[in-house]
Coordinates of C-alpha atoms in Angstrom, one line a residue:
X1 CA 41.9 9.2 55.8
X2 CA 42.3 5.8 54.4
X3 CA 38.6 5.3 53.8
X4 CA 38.4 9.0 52.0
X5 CA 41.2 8.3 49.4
X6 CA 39.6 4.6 48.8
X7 CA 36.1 6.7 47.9
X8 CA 38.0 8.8 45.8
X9 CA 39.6 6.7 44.1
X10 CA 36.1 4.5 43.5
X11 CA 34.4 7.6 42.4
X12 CA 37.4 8.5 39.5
X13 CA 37.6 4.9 38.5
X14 CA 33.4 4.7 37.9
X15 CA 34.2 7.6 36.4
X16 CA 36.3 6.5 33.9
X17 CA 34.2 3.7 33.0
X18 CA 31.3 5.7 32.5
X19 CA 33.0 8.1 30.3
X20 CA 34.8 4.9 28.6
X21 CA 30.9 3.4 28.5
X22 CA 29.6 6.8 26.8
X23 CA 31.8 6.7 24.2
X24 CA 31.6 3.0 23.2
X25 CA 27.9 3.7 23.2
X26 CA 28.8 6.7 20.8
X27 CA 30.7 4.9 18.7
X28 CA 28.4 2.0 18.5
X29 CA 25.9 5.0 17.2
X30 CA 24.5 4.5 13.3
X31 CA 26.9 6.7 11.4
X32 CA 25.0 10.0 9.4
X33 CA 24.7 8.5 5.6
X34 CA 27.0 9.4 3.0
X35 CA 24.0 10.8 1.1
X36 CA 22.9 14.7 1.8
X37 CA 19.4 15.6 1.0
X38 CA 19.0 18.6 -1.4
X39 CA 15.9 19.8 -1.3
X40 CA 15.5 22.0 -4.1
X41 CA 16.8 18.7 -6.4
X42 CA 16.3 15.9 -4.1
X43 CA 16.5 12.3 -6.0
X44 CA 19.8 10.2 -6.1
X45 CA 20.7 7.0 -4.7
X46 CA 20.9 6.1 -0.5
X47 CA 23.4 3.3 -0.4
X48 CA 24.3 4.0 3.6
X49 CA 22.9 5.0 6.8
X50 CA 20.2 6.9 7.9
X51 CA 18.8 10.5 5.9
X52 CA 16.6 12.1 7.7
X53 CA 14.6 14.9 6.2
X54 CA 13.7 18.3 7.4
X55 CA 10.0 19.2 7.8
X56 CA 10.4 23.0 7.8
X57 CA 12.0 22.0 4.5
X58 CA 10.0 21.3 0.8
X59 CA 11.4 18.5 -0.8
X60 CA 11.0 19.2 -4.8
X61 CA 11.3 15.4 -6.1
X62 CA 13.0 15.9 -9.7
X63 CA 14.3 12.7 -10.5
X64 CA 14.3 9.3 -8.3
X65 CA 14.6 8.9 -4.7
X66 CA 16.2 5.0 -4.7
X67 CA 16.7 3.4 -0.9
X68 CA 19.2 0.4 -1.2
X69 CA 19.9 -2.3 0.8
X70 CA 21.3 -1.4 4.4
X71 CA 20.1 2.6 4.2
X72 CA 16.5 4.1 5.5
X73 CA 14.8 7.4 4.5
X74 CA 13.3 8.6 7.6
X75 CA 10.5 11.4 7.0
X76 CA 8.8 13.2 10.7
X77 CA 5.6 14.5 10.4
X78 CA 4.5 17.4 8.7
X79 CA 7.3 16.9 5.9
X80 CA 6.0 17.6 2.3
X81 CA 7.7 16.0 -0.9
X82 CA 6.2 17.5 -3.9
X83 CA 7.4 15.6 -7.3
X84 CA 8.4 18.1 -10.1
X85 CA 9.9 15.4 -12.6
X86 CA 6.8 13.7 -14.0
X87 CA 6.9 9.9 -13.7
X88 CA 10.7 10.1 -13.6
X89 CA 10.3 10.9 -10.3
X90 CA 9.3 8.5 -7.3
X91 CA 10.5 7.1 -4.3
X92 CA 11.5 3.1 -4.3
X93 CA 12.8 1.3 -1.6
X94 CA 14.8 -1.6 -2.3
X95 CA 15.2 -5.1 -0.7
X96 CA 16.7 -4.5 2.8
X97 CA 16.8 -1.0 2.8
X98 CA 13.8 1.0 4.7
X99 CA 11.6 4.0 5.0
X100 CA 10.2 5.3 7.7
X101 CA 7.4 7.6 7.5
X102 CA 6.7 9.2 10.9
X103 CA 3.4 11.3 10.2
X104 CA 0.5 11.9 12.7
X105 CA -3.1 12.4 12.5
X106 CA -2.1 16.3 12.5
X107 CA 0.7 16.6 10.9
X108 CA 0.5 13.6 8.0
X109 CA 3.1 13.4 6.0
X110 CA 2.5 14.7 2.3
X111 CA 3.6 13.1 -1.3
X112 CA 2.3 15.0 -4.0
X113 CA 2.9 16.9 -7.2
X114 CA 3.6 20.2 -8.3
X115 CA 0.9 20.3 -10.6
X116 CA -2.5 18.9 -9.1
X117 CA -3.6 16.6 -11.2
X118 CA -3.5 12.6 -11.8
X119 CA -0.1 11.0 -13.2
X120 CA 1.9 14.3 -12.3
X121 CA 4.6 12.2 -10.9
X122 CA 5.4 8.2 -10.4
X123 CA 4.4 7.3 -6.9
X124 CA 6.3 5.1 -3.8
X125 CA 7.8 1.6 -4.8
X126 CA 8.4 -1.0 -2.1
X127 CA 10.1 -4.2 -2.9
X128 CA 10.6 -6.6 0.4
X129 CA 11.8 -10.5 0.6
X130 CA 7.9 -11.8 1.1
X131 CA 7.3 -15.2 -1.3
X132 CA 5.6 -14.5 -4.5
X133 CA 4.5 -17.3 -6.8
X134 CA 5.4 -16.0 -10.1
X135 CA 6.8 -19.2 -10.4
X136 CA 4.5 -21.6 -8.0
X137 CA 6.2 -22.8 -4.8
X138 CA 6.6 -19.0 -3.3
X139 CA 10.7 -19.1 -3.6
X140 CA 10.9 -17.0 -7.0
X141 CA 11.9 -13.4 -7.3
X142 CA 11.2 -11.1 -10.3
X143 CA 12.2 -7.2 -11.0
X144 CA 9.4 -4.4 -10.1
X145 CA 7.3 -3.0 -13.2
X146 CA 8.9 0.0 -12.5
X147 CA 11.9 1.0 -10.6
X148 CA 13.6 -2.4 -11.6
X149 CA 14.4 -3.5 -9.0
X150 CA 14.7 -7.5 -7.5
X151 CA 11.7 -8.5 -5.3
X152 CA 10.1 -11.7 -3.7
X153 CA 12.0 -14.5 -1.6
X154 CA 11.3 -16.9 1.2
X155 CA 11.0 -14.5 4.2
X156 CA 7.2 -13.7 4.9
X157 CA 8.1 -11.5 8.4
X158 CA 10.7 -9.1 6.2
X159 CA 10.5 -5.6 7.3
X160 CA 10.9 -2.6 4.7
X161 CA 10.1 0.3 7.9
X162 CA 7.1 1.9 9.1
X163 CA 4.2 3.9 7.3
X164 CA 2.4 5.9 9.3
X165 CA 0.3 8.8 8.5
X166 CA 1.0 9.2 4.3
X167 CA -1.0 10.9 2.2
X168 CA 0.0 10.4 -1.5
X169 CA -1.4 12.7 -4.0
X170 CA -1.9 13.0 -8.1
X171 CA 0.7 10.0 -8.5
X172 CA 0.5 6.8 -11.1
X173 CA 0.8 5.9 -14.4
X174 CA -0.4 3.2 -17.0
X175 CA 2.6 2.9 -19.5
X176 CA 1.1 -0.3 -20.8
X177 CA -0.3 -3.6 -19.3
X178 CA 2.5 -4.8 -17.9
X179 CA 3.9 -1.3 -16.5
X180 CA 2.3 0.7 -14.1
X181 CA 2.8 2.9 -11.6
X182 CA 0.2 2.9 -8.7
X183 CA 0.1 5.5 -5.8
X184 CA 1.4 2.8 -3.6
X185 CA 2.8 -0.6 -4.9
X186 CA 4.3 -3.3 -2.4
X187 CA 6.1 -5.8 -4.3
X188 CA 6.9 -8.7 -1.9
X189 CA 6.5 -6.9 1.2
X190 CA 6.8 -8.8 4.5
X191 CA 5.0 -8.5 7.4
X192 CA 7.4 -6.8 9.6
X193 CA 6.7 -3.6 7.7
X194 CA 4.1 -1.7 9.1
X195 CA 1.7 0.3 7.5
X196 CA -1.2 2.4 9.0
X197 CA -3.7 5.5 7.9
X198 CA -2.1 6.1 4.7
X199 CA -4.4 7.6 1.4
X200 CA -3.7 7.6 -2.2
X201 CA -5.8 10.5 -3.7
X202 CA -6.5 11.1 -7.3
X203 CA -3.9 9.2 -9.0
X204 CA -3.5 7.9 -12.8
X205 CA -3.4 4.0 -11.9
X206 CA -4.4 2.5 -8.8
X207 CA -4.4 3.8 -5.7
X208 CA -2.9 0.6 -4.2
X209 CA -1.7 -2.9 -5.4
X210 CA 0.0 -5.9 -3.9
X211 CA 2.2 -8.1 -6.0
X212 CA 2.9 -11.2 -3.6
X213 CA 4.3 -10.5 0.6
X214 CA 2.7 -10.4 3.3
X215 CA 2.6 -7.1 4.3
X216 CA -0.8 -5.9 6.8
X217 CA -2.5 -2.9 6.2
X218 CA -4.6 -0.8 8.3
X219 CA -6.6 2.1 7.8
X220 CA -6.3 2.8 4.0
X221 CA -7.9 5.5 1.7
X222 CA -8.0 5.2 -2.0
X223 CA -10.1 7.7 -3.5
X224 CA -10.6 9.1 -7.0
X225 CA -7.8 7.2 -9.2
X226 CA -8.4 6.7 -12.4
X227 CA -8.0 2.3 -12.5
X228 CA -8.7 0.1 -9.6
X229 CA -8.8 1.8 -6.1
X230 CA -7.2 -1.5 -4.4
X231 CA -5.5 -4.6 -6.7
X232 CA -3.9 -7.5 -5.4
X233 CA -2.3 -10.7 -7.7
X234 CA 0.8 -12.9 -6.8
X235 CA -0.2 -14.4 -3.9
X236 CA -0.5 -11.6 -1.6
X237 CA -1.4 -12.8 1.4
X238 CA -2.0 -9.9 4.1
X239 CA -4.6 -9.5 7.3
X240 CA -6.2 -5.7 7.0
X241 CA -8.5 -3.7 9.1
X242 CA -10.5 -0.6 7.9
X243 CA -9.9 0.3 4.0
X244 CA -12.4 3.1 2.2
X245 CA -12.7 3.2 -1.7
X246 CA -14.8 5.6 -3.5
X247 CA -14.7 6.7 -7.2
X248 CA -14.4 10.4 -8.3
X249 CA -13.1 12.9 -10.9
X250 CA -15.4 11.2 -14.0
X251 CA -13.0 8.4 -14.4
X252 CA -12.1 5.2 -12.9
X253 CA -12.8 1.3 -12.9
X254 CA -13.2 -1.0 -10.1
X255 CA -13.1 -0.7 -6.3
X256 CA -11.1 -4.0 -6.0
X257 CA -9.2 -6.0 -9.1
X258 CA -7.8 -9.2 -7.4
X259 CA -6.2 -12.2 -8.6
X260 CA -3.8 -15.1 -7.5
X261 CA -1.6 -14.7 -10.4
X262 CA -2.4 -14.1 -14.2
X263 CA 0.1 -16.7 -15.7
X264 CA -1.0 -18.9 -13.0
X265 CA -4.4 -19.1 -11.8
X266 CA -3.7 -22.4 -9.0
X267 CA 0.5 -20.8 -8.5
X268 CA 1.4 -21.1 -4.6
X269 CA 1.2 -19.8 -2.5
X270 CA -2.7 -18.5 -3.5
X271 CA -3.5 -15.3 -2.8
X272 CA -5.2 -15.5 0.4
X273 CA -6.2 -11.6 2.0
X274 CA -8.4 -10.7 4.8
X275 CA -9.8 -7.4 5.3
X276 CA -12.3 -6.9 7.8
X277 CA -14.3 -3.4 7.8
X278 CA -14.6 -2.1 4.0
X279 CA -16.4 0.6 2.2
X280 CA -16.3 0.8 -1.3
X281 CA -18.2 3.4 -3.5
X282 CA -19.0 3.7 -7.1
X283 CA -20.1 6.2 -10.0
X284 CA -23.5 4.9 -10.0
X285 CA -25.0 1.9 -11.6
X286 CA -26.1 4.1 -15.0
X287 CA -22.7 5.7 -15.4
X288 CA -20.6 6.0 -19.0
X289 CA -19.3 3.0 -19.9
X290 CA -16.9 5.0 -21.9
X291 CA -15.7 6.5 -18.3
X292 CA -16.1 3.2 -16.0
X293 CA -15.8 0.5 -18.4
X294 CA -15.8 -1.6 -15.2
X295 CA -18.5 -0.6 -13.3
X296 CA -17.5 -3.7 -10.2
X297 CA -17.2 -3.2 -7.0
X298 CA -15.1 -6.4 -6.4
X299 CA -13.4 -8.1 -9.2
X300 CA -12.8 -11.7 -8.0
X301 CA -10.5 -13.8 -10.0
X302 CA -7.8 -16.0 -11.6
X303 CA -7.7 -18.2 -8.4
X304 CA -7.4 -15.6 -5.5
X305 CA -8.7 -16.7 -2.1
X306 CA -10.1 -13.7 0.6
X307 CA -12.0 -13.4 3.2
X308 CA -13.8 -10.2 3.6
X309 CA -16.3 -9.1 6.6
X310 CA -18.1 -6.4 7.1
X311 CA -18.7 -4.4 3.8
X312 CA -20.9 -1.8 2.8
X313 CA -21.1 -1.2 -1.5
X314 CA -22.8 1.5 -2.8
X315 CA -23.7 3.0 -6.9
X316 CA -22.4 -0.1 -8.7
X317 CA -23.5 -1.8 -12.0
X318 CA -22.3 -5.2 -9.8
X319 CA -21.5 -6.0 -6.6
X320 CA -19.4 -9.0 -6.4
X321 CA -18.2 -10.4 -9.6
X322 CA -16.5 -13.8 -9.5
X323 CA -14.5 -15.1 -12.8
X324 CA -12.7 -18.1 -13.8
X325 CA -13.2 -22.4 -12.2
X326 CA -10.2 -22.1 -10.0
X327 CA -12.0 -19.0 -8.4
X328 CA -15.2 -20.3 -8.4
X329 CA -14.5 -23.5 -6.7
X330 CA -13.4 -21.4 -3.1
X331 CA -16.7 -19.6 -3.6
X332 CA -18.8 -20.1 -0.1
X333 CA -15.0 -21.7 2.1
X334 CA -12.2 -20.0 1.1
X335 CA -13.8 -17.0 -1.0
X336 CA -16.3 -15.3 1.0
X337 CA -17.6 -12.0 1.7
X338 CA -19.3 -12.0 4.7
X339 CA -22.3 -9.6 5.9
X340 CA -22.7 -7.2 2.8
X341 CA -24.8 -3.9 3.1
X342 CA -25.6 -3.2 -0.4
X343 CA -26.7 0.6 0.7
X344 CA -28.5 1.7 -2.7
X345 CA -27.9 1.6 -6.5
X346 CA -26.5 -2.0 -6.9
X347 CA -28.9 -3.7 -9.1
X348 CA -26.7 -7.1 -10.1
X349 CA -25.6 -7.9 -6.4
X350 CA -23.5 -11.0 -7.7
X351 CA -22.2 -12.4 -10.9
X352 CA -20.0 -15.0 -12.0
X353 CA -18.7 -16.8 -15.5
X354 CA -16.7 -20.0 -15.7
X355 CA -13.4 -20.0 -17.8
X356 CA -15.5 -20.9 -20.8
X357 CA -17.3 -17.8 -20.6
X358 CA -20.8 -19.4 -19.3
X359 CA -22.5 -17.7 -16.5
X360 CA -22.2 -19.3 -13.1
X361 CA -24.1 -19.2 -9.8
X362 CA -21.9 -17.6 -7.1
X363 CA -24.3 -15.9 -4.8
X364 CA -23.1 -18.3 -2.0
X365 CA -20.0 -16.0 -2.3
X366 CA -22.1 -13.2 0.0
X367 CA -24.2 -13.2 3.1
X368 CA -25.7 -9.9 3.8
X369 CA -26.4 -7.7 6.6
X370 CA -28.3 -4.2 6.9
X371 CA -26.9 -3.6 10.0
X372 CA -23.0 -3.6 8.1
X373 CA -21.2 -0.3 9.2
X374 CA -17.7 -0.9 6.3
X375 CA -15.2 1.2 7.3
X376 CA -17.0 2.3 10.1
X377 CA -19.6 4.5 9.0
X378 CA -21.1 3.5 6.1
X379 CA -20.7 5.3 2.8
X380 CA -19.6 8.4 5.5
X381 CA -16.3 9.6 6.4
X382 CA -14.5 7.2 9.2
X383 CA -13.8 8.7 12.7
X384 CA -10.5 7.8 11.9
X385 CA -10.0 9.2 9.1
X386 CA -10.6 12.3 10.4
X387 CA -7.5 15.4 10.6
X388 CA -5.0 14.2 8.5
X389 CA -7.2 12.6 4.9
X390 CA -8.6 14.5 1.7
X391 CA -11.7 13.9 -0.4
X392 CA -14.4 13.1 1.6

């Protein structure tokens, strides 16, 4: 009898601590954020917790969509947020605060505009703690182009969420040299953000740029906007696999713009990439200067480093144009694109000019290879861009 009330008394006092356990877990449980999600007029400000959106749901974007520090935007797959406000409206994600975009290869998740065409509405803004070397030494900070917002800082592993499965659509805007918005822009993005198969289709700027971080990329598509399909300049330093570039819709410049810094050419830390497996296309080495007034397929300079392996260039007036001393004296070490498959219709492989503006020798900046695959199937559409991307 002893033994039987002794069991029962065992099982009611786990019990008790189990239901005492459940709800300390409960309350240890993120609280819902303060912010509620409209999606008929969704923009405003996410100052706590977590939103998550709702994928049966259309999320009309008429103003700005601003993360702050200490919340996260969570978007699941299949979720489409269509901007109505012209370049008033964009998403930016501010230092410490994250977004999470959970897309998959069938269900991607979809940023795009109301009316389909380029510059229709501002594009995604990411500012992390990464160095940048506006001001050389990598410790500065500086406020984003657009969004104003504080990025940059010491932290190179900083994490801003996860980007998985994006396709961003008729984004970007050139307001003037020093203003622009790009499809996607990471301003001092660390490397604990990760970011994988994500497109930026026919916007008004570039598809995607880097200012500083070190944030890794994999499996990007940047195809048909109107400036540079990829841009990199304050030091970004980032390891990438797989990135396609082509130019479409009559208009557009280069397939890669990069530089260490413009007010800076030797600033620390120096912009330092790799990308391995690349595919960049052009309008043709006869096209309209009026149309491509830039007609390169990689724009090399102001002191940026890179290493880049496995390329395949195709329909460009040049290749692989290098610019300015500092660049030019990594050409061959630290500057080097590796096993190059000029396919057809590239008649000036490389090119460089000195600071002066006399021509230089920098063909030790490629080595070439027929048997150079890019993103992974030549000028052709990637296996693994396959399901979830537009324009091929």
């Amino acid at each position: 009898m002893k033994k039987s009330i002794l069991n029962f008394v065992t099982v009611v006092a786990l019990s008790g601590g189990l239901l005492t356990s459940c709800s300390s877990d409960d309350d240890k449980k993120t609280p819902s954020s303060s912010f509620v999600a409209d999606a008929a007029n969704f923009k405003g400000t996410i100052t706590d917790g977590e939103v998550v959106l709702d994928a049966s749901k259309t999320y009309k974007l008429t103003g700005a969509i601003k993360v702050e520090n200490g919340a996260t935007l969570t978007i699941p797959a299949g979720t489409t947020i269509e901007g109505t406000g012209g370049t008033a409206s964009y998403i930016a994600v501010a230092q410490g605060g994250k977004i999470n975009v959970n897309g998959t290869a069938a269900k991607p998740v979809i940023m795009t505009a109301s009316v389909k065409e380029a510059g229709k509405w501002g594009g995604l803004v990411i500012c992390g703690r990464a160095p940048i070397n506006r001001v050389s030494g990598g410790a500065s900070t500086a406020t984003s182009e657009v969004a104003e917002l504080t990025y940059g800082g010491t932290n190179s592993a900083d994490n801003s969420g996860s980007i998985k499965y994006l396709r961003i659509e008729y984004a970007g805007a050139a307001f003037n040299s020093e203003k622009e918005f790009n499809g996607l822009s990471f301003f001092g993005v660390g490397s604990g953000t990760i970011v994988e198969n994500v497109e930026a289709y026919h916007g008004a700027d570039d598809g995607f740029e880097f200012f500083g971080g070190s944030v890794n990329t994999k499996n990007l598509i940047s195809i048909g906007n109107e400036d540079d399909q990829f841009d990199w300049t304050e030091g970004w330093n980032g390891t990438n696999e797989n990135w396609y570039g082509r130019l479409d819709f009559g208009k557009g410049n280069r397939g890669i713009e990069a530089d260490n810094f413009e007010f800076g050419y030797a600033f620390t830390p120096i912009a330092n990439p790799t990308i391995t497996n690349m595919t960049l296309i052009g309008p043709g080495s006869t096209a309209a200067a009026a149309n491509f007034a830039e007609n390169q397929a990689i724009k090399l300079r102001r002191g940026t480093k890179g290493i880049i392996s496995n390329v395949v260039l195709s329909a460009w007036a040049t290749g692989i144009d290098v610019e300015n001393d500092e660049t030019i004296a990594f050409v061959g070490t630290a500057l080097k694109v590796n096993n190059v498959n000029f396919v057809t219709d590239v008649p000036t492989q490389t090119k460089g000019k000195k600071t002066d503006g006399t021509s230089a020798n920098v063909s030790a900046v490629a080595t070439l290879s027929a048997a150079a695959t890019g993103a992974g199937n030549g000028v052709g559409t990637p296996t693994w861009a396959t399901g979830w991307s537009v324009g091929f």
